PDB file of C-alpha atoms and ligand atoms in Angstrom:
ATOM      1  CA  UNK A   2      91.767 107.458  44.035  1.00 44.00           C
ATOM      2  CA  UNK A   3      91.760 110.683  45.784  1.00 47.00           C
ATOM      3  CA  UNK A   4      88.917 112.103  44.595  1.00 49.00           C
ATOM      4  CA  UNK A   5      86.434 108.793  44.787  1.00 54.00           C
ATOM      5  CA  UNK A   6      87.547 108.599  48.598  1.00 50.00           C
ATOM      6  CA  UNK A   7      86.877 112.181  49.026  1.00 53.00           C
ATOM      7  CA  UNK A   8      83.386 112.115  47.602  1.00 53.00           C
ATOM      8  CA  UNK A   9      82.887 109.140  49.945  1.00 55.00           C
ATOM      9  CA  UNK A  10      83.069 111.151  52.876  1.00 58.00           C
ATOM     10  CA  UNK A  11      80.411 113.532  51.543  1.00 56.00           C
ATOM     11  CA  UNK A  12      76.654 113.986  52.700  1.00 70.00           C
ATOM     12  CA  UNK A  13      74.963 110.995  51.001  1.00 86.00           C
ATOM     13  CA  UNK A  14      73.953 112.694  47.609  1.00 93.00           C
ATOM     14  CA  UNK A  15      70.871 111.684  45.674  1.00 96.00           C
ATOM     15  CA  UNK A  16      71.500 109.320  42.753  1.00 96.00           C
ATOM     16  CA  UNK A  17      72.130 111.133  39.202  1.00 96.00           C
ATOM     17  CA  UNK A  18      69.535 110.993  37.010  1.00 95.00           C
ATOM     18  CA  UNK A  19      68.767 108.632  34.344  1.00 90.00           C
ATOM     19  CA  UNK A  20      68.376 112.181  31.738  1.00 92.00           C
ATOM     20  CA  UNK A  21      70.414 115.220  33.494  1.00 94.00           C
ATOM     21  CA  UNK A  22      68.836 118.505  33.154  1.00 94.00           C
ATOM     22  CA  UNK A  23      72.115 119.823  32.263  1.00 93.00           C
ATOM     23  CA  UNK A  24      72.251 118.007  28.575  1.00 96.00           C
ATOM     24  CA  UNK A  25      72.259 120.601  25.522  1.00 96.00           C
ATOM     25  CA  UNK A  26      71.663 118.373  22.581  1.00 97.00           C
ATOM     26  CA  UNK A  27      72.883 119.109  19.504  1.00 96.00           C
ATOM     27  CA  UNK A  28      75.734 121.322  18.364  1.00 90.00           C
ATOM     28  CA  UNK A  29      76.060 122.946  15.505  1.00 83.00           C
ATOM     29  CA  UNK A  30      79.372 124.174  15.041  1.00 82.00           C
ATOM     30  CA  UNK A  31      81.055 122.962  11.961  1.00 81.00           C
ATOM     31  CA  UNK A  32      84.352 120.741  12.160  1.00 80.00           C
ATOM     32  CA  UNK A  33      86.402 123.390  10.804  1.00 80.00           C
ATOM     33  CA  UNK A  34      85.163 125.727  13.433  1.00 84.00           C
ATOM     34  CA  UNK A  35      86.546 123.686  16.174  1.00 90.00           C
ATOM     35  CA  UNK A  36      89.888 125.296  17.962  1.00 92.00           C
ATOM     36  CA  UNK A  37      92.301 123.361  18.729  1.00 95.00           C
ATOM     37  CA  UNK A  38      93.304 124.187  22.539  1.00 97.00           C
ATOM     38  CA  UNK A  39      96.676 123.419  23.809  1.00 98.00           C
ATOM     39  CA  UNK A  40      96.527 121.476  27.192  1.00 97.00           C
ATOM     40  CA  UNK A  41      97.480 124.055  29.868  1.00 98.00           C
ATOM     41  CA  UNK A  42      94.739 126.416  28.595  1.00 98.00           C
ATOM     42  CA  UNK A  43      92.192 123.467  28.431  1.00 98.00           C
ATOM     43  CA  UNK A  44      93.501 122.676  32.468  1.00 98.00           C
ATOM     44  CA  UNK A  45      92.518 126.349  32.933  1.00 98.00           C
ATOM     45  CA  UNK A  46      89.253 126.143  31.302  1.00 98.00           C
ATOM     46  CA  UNK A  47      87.694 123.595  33.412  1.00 98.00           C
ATOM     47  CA  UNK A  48      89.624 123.384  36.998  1.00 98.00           C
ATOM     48  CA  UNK A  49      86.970 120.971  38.300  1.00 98.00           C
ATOM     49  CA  UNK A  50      88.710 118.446  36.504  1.00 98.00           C
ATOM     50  CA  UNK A  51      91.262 116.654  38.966  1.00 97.00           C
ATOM     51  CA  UNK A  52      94.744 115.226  38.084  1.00 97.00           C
ATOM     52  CA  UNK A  53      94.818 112.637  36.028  1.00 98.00           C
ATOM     53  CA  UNK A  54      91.982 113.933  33.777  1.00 98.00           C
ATOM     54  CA  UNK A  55      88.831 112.402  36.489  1.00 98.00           C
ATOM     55  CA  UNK A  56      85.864 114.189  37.127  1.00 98.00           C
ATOM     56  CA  UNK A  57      82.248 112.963  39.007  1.00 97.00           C
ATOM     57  CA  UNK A  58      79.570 115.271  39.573  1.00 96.00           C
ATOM     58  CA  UNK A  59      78.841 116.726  42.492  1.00 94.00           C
ATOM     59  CA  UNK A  60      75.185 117.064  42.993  1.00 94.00           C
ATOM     60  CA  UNK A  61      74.441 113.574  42.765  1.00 96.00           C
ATOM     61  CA  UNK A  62      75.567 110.249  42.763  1.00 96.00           C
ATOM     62  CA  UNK A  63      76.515 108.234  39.605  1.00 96.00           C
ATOM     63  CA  UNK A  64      76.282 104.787  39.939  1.00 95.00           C
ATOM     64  CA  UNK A  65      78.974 104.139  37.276  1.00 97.00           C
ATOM     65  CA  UNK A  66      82.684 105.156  36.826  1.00 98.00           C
ATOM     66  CA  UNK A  67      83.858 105.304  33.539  1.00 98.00           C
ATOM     67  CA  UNK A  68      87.178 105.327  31.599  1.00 98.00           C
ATOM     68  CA  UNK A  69      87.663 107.052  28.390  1.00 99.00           C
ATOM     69  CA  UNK A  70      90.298 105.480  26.435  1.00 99.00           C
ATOM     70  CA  UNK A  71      91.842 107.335  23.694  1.00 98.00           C
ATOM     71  CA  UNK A  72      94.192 105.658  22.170  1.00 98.00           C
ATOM     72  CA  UNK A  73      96.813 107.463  20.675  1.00 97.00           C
ATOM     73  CA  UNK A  74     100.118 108.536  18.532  1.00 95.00           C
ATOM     74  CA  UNK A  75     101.345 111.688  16.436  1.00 93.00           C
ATOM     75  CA  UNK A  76      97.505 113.085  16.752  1.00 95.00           C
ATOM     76  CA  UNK A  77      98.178 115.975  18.990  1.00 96.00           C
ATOM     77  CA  UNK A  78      95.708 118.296  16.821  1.00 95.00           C
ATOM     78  CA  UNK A  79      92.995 115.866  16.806  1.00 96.00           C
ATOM     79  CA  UNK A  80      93.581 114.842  20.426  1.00 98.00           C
ATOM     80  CA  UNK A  81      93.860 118.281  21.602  1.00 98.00           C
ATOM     81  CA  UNK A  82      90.368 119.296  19.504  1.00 97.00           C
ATOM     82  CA  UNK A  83      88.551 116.790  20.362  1.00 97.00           C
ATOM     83  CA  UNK A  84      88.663 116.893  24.356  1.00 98.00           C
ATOM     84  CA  UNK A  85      87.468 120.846  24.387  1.00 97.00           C
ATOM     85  CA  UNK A  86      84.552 118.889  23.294  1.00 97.00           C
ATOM     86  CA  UNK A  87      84.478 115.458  25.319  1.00 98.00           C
ATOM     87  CA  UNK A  88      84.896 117.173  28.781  1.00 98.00           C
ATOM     88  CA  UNK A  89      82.519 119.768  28.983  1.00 97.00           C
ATOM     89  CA  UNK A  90      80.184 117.397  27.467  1.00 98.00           C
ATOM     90  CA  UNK A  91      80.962 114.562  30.063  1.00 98.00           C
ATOM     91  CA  UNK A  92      80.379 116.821  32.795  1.00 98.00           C
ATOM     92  CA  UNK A  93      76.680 117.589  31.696  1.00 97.00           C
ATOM     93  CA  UNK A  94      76.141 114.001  31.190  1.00 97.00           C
ATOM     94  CA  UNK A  95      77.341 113.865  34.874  1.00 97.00           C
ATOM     95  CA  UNK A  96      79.215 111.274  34.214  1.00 98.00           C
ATOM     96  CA  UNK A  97      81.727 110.051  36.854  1.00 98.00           C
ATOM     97  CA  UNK A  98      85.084 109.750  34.466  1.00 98.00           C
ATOM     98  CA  UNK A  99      89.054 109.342  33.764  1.00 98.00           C
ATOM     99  CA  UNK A 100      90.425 110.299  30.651  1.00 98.00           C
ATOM    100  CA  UNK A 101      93.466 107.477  29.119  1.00 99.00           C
ATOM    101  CA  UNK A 102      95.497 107.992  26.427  1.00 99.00           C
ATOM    102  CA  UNK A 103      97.197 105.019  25.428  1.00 98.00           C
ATOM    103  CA  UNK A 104      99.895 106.246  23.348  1.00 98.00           C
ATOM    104  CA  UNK A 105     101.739 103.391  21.250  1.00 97.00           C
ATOM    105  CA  UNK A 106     105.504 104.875  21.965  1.00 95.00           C
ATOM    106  CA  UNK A 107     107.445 102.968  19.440  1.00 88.00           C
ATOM    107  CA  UNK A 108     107.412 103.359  15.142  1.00 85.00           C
ATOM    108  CA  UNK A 109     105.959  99.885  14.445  1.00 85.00           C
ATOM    109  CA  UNK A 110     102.537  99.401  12.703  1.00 90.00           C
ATOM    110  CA  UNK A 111      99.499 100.793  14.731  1.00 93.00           C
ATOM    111  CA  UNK A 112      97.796  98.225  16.793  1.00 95.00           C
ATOM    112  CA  UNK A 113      94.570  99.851  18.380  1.00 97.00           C
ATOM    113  CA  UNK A 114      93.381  96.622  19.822  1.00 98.00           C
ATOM    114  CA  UNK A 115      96.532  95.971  21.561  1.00 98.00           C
ATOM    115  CA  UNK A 116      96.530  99.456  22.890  1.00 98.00           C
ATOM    116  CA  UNK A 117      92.449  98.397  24.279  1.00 98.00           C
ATOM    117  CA  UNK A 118      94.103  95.986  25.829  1.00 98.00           C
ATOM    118  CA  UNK A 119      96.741  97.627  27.421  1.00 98.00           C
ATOM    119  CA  UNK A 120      94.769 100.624  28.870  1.00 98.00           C
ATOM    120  CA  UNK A 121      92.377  97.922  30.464  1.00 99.00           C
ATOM    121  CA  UNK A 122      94.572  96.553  32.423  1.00 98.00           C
ATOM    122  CA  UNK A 123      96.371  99.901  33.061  1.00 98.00           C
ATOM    123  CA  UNK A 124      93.435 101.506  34.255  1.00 98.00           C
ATOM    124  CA  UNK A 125      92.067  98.686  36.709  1.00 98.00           C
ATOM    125  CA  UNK A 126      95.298  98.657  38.119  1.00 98.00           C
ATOM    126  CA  UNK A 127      94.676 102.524  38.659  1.00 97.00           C
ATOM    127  CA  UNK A 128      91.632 102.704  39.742  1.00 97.00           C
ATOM    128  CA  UNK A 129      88.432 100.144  39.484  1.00 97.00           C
ATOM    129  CA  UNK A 130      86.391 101.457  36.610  1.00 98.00           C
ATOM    130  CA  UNK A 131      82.708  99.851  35.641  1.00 98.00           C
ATOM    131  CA  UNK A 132      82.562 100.588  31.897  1.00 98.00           C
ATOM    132  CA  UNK A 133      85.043 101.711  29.133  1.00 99.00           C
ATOM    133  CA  UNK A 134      84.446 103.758  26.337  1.00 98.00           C
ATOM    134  CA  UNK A 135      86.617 103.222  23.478  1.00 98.00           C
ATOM    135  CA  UNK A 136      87.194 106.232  21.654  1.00 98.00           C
ATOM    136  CA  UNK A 137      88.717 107.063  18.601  1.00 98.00           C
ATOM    137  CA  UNK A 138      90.605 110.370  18.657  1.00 98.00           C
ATOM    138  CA  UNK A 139      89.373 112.279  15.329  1.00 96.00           C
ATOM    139  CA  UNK A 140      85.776 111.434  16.661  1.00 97.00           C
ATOM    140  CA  UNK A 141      83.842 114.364  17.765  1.00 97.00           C
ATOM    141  CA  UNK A 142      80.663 114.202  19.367  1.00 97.00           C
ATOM    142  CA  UNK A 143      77.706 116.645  18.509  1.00 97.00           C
ATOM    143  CA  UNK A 144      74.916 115.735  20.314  1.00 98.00           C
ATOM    144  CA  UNK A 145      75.259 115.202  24.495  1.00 98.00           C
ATOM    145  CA  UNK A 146      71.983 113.316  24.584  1.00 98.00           C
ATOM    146  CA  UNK A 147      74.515 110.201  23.591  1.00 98.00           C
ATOM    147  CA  UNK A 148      75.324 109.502  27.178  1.00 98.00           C
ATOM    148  CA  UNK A 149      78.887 108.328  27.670  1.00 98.00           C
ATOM    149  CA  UNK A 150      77.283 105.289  29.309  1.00 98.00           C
ATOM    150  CA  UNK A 151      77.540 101.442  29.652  1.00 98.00           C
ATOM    151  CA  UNK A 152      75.099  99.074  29.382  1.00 98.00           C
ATOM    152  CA  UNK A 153      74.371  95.220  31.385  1.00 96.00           C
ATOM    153  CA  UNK A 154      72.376  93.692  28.140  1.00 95.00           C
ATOM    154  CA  UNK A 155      75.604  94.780  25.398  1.00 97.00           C
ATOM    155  CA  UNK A 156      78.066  96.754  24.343  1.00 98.00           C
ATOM    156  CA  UNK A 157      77.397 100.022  22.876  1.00 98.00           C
ATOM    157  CA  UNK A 158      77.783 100.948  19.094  1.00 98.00           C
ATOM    158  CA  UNK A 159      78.082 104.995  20.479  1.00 98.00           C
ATOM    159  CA  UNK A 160      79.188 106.108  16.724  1.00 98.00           C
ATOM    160  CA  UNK A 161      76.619 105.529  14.605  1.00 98.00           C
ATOM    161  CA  UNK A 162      76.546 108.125  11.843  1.00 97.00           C
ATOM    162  CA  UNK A 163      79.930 110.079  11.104  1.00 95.00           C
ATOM    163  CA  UNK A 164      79.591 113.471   8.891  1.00 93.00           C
ATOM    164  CA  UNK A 165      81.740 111.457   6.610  1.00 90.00           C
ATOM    165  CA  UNK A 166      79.104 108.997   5.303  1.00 92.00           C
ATOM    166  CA  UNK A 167      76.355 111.901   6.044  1.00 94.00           C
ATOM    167  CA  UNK A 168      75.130 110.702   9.840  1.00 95.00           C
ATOM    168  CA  UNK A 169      73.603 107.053   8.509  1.00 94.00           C
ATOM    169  CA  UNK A 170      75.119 103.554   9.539  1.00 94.00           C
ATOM    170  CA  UNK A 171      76.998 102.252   6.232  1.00 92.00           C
ATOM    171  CA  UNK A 172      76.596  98.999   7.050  1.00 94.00           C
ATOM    172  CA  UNK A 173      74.957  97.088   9.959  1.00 94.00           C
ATOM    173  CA  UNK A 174      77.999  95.673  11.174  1.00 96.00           C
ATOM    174  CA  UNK A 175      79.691  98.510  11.856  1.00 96.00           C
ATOM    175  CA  UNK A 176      81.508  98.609  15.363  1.00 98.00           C
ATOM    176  CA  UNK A 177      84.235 101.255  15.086  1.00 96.00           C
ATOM    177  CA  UNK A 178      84.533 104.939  16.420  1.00 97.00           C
ATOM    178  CA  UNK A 179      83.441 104.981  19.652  1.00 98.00           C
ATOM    179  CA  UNK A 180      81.901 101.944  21.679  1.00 98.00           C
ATOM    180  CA  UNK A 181      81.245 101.304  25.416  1.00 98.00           C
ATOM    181  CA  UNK A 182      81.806  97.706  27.148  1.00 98.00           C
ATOM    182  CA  UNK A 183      81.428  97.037  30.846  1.00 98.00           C
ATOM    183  CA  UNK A 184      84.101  96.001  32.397  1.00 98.00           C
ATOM    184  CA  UNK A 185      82.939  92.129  32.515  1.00 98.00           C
ATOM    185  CA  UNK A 186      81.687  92.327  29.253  1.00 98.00           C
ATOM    186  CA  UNK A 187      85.673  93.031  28.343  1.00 98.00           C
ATOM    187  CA  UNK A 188      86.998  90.393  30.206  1.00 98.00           C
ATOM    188  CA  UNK A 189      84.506  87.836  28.769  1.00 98.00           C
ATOM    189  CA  UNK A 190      84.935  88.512  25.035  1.00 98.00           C
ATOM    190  CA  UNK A 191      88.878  88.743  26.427  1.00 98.00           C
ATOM    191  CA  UNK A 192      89.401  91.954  25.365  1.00 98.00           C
ATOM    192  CA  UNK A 193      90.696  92.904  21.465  1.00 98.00           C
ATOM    193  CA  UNK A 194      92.142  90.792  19.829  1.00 98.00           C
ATOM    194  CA  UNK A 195      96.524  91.995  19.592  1.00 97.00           C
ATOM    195  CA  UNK A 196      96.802  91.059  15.945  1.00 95.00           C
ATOM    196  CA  UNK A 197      95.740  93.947  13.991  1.00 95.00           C
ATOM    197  CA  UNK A 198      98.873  95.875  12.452  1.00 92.00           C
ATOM    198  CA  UNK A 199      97.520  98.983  10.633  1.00 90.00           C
ATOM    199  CA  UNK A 200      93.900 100.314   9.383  1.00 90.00           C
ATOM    200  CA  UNK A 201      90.931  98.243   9.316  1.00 91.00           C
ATOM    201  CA  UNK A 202      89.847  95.206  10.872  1.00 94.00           C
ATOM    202  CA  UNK A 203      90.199  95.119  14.903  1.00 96.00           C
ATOM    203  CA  UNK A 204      86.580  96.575  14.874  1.00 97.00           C
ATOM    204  CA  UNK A 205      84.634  94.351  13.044  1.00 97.00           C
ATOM    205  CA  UNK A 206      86.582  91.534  15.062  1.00 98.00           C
ATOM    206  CA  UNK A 207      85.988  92.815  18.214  1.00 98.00           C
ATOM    207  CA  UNK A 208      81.992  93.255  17.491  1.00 98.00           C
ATOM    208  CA  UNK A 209      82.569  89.361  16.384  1.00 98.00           C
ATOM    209  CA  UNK A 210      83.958  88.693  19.995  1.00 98.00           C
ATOM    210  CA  UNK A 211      80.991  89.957  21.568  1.00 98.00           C
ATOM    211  CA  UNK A 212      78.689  88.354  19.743  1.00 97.00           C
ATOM    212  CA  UNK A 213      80.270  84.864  19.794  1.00 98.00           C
ATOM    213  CA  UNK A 214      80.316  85.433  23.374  1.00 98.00           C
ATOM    214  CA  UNK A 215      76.284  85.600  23.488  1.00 97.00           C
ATOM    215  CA  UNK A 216      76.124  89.631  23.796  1.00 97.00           C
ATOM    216  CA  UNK A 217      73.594  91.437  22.295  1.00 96.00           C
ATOM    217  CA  UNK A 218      75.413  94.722  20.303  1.00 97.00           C
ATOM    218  CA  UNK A 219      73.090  97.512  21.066  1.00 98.00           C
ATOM    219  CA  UNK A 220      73.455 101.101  19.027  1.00 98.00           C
ATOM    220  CA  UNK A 221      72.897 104.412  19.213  1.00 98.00           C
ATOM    221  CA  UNK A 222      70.076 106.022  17.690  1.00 98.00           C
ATOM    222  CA  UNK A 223      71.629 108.246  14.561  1.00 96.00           C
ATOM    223  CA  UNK A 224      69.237 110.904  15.663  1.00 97.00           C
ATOM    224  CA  UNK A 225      71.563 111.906  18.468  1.00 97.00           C
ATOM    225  CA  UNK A 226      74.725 108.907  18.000  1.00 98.00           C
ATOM    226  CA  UNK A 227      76.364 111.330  15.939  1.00 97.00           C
ATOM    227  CA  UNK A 228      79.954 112.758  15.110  1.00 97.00           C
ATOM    228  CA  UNK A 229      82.221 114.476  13.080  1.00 96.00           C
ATOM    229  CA  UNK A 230      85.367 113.007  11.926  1.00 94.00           C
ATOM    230  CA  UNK A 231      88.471 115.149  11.739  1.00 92.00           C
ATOM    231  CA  UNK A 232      90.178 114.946   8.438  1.00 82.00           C
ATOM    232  CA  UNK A 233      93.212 112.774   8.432  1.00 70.00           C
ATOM    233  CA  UNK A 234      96.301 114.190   6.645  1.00 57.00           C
ATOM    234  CA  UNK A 235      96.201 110.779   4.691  1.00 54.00           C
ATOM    235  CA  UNK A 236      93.122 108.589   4.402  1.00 49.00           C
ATOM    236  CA  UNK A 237      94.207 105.047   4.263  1.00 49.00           C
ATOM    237  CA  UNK A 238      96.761 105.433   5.847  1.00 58.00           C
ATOM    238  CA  UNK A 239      98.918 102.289   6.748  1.00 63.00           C
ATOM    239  CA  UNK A 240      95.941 100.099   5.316  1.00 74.00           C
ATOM    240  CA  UNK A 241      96.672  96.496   6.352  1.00 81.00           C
ATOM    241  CA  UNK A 242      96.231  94.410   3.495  1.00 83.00           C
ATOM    242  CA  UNK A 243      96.570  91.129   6.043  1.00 86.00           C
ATOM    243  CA  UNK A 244      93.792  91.624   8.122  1.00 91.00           C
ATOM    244  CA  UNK A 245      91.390  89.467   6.216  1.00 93.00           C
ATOM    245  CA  UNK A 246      94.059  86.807   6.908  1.00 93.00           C
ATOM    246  CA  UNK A 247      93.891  87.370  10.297  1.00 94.00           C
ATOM    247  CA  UNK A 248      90.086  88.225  10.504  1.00 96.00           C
ATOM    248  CA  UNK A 249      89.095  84.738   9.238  1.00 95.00           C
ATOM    249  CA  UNK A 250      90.463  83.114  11.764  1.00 95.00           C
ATOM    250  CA  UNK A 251      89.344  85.033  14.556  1.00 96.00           C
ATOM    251  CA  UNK A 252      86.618  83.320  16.656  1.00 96.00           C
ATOM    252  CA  UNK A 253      89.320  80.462  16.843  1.00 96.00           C
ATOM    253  CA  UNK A 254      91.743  82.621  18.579  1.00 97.00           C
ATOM    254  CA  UNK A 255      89.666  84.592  20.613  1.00 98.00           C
ATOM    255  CA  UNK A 256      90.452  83.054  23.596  1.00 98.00           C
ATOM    256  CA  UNK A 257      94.024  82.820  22.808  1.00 97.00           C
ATOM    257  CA  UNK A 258      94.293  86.205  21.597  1.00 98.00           C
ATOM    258  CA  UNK A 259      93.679  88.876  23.634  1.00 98.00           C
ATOM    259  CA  UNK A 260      93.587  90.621  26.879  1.00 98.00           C
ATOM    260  CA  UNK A 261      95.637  87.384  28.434  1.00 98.00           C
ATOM    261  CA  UNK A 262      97.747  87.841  26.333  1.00 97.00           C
ATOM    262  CA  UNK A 263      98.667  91.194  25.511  1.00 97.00           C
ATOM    263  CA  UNK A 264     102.339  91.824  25.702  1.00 97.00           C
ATOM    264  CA  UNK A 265     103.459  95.346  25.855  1.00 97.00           C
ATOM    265  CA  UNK A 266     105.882  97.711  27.849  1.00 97.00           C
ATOM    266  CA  UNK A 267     104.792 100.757  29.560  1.00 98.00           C
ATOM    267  CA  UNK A 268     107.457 103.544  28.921  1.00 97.00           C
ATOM    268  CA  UNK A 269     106.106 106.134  30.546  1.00 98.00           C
ATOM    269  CA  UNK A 270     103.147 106.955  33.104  1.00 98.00           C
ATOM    270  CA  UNK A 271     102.007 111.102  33.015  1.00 98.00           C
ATOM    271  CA  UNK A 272      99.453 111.765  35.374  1.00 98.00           C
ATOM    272  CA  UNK A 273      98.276 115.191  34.039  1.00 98.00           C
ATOM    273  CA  UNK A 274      95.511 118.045  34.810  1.00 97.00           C
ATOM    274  CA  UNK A 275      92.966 116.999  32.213  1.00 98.00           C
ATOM    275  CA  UNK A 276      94.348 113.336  31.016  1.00 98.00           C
ATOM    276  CA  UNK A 277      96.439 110.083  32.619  1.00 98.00           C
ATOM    277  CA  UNK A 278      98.612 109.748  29.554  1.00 98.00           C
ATOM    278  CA  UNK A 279     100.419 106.218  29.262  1.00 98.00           C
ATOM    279  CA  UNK A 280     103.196 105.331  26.824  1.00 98.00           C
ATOM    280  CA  UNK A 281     103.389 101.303  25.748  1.00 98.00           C
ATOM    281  CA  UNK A 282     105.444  99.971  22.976  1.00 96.00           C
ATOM    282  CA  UNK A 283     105.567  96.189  21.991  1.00 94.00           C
ATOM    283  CA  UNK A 284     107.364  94.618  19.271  1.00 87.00           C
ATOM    284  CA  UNK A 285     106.433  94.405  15.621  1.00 81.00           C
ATOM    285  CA  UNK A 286     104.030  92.341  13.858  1.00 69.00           C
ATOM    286  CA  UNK A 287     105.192  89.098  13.754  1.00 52.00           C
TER     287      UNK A 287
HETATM  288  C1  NGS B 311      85.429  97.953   7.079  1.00 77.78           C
HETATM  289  C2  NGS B 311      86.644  97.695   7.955  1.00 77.78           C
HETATM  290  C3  NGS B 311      86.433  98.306   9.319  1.00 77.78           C
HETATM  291  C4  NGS B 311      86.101  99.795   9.176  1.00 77.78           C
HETATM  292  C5  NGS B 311      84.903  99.959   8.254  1.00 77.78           C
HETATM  293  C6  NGS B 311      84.496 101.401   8.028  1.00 77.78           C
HETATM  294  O1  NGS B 311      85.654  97.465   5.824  1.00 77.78           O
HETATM  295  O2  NGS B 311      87.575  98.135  10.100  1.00 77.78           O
HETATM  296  O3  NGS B 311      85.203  99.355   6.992  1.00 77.78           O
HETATM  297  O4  NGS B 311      85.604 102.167   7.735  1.00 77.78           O
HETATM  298  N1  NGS B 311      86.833  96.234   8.075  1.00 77.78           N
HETATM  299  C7  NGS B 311      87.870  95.591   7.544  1.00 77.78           C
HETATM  300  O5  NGS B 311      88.776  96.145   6.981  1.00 77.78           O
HETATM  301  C8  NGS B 311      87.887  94.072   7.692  1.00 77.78           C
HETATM  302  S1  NGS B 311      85.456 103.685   7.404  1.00 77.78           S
HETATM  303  O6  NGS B 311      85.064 103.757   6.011  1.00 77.78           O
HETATM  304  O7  NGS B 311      84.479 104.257   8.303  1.00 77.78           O
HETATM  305  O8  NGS B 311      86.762 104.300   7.624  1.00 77.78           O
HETATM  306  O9  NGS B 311      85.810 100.398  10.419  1.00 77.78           O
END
């Protein structure tokens, strides 16, 4: 909260623009070409960024504050590749942000919506945030003109062509990767749904949340909604061969399933230089 109260007592400054002059636009490097930087040296390279991973330019205004959400576990190497990336690009964007991880601390089944969930209400507690991207951790972004963003009339579909299916959209309903809600656009589709256990699934649902809720799911041009997608030691990993179970049920339970009910336990709270990291566990699927 420091540094929002701080810039408060500043000189009025003129609101950011809608395009900063700052942007790049595409990169070029290849995903093999991308170091892996440990996090004291990335705290070195860019000592702008305050504890707890926040940053908001400081030649204008934004009108927006933002929280990256990351959630996490055993992905060190991706995590730690893909923020040389995120934060340099953020701060062209002049966006005003804090970067969550929400690691799942225990050695049950993955559960990426519950982890959404979680880091929501983490974060507000923190701090009051506007919009929320959710971002998958092997996702890295190649082009800045896809502003880390929110937007009144939807959520955001930011990820629309990975290198793995060669930068197109395999199939219209796709809603994984990275995607941006406001923060009352969350509460009203009531968050992710908790009942994912492994790979595949909480996506698809969650883009069927916003929908049944009367959003409109906007999307990324692929011209500059683009990212590379680090290799995973195992693809398929932990594929949940339930979820269809679970997914054909799910505009019933969305309002029973989700964000007011999310039932986790925070282990552990680290407020470091470039990240707020934040450990949950909850119990197995049941
Ligand atoms: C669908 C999955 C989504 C997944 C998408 C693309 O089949 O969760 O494939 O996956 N839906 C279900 O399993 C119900 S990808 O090939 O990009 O890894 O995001």
């Amino acid at each position: 909260k420091a540094g929002h109260a701080d810039a408060a007592m500043n000189v009025k400054l003129a609101p950011c623009p809608r395009f900063p002059k700052t942007l790049e636009g595409r990169t070029h490097a290849a995903i093999d070409e991308r170091p892996l930087i440990q996090p004291a040296r990335l705290a070195a390279m860019f000592p702008e960024v305050q504890n707890g991973g926040h940053h908001e330019p400081t030649s204008c205004q934004s009108d927006e504050r933002t929280a990256i959400v990351i959630p996490y576990r055993d992905r060190w190497d991706h995590l730690h590749t893909l923020l040389p990336v995120l934060i340099p690009m953020l701060m062209r964007q002049q966006i005003d942000f804090t970067i969550y991880v929400i690691e799942q601390d225990s050695s049950t089944t993955f559960n990426k919506g519950l982890l959404f969930n979680a880091a929501f209400l983490e974060a507000m507690n923190m701090d009051d945030y506007d919009c929320f991207i959710l971002h998958d951790v092997d996702m890295i972004p190649l082009d800045d003109r896809n502003l880390y963003r929110c937007n009144v009339s939807g959520p955001i579909h930011l990820s629309a062509g990975t290198n793995k299916f060669n930068y197109s959209v395999i199939y219209d309903g796709l809603f994984g990767g990275v995607v941006s809600f406001t923060r009352e656009q969350f509460r009203t589709i009531n968050g992710a749904s908790n009942m994912y256990f492994g790979w595949g699934g909480e996506d698809d649902d969650i883009r069927d949340r916003a929908w049944n809720k009367g959003f409109k799911l906007l999307r990324k041009p692929v011209e500059y909604g683009v990212y590379d997608m680090i290799r995973h030691r195992k693809f398929g990993w932990s594929n949940n061969p339930e979820r269809y179970k679970v997914f054909t049920t799910r505009l019933k339970r969305q309002d029973i399933d989700g964000l007011n009910t999310a039932v986790y336990n925070i282990t552990g709270v680290g407020v470091f230089p470039i990240y707020t990291w934040i450990s949950v566990n909850f119990d197995a699927d049941i």
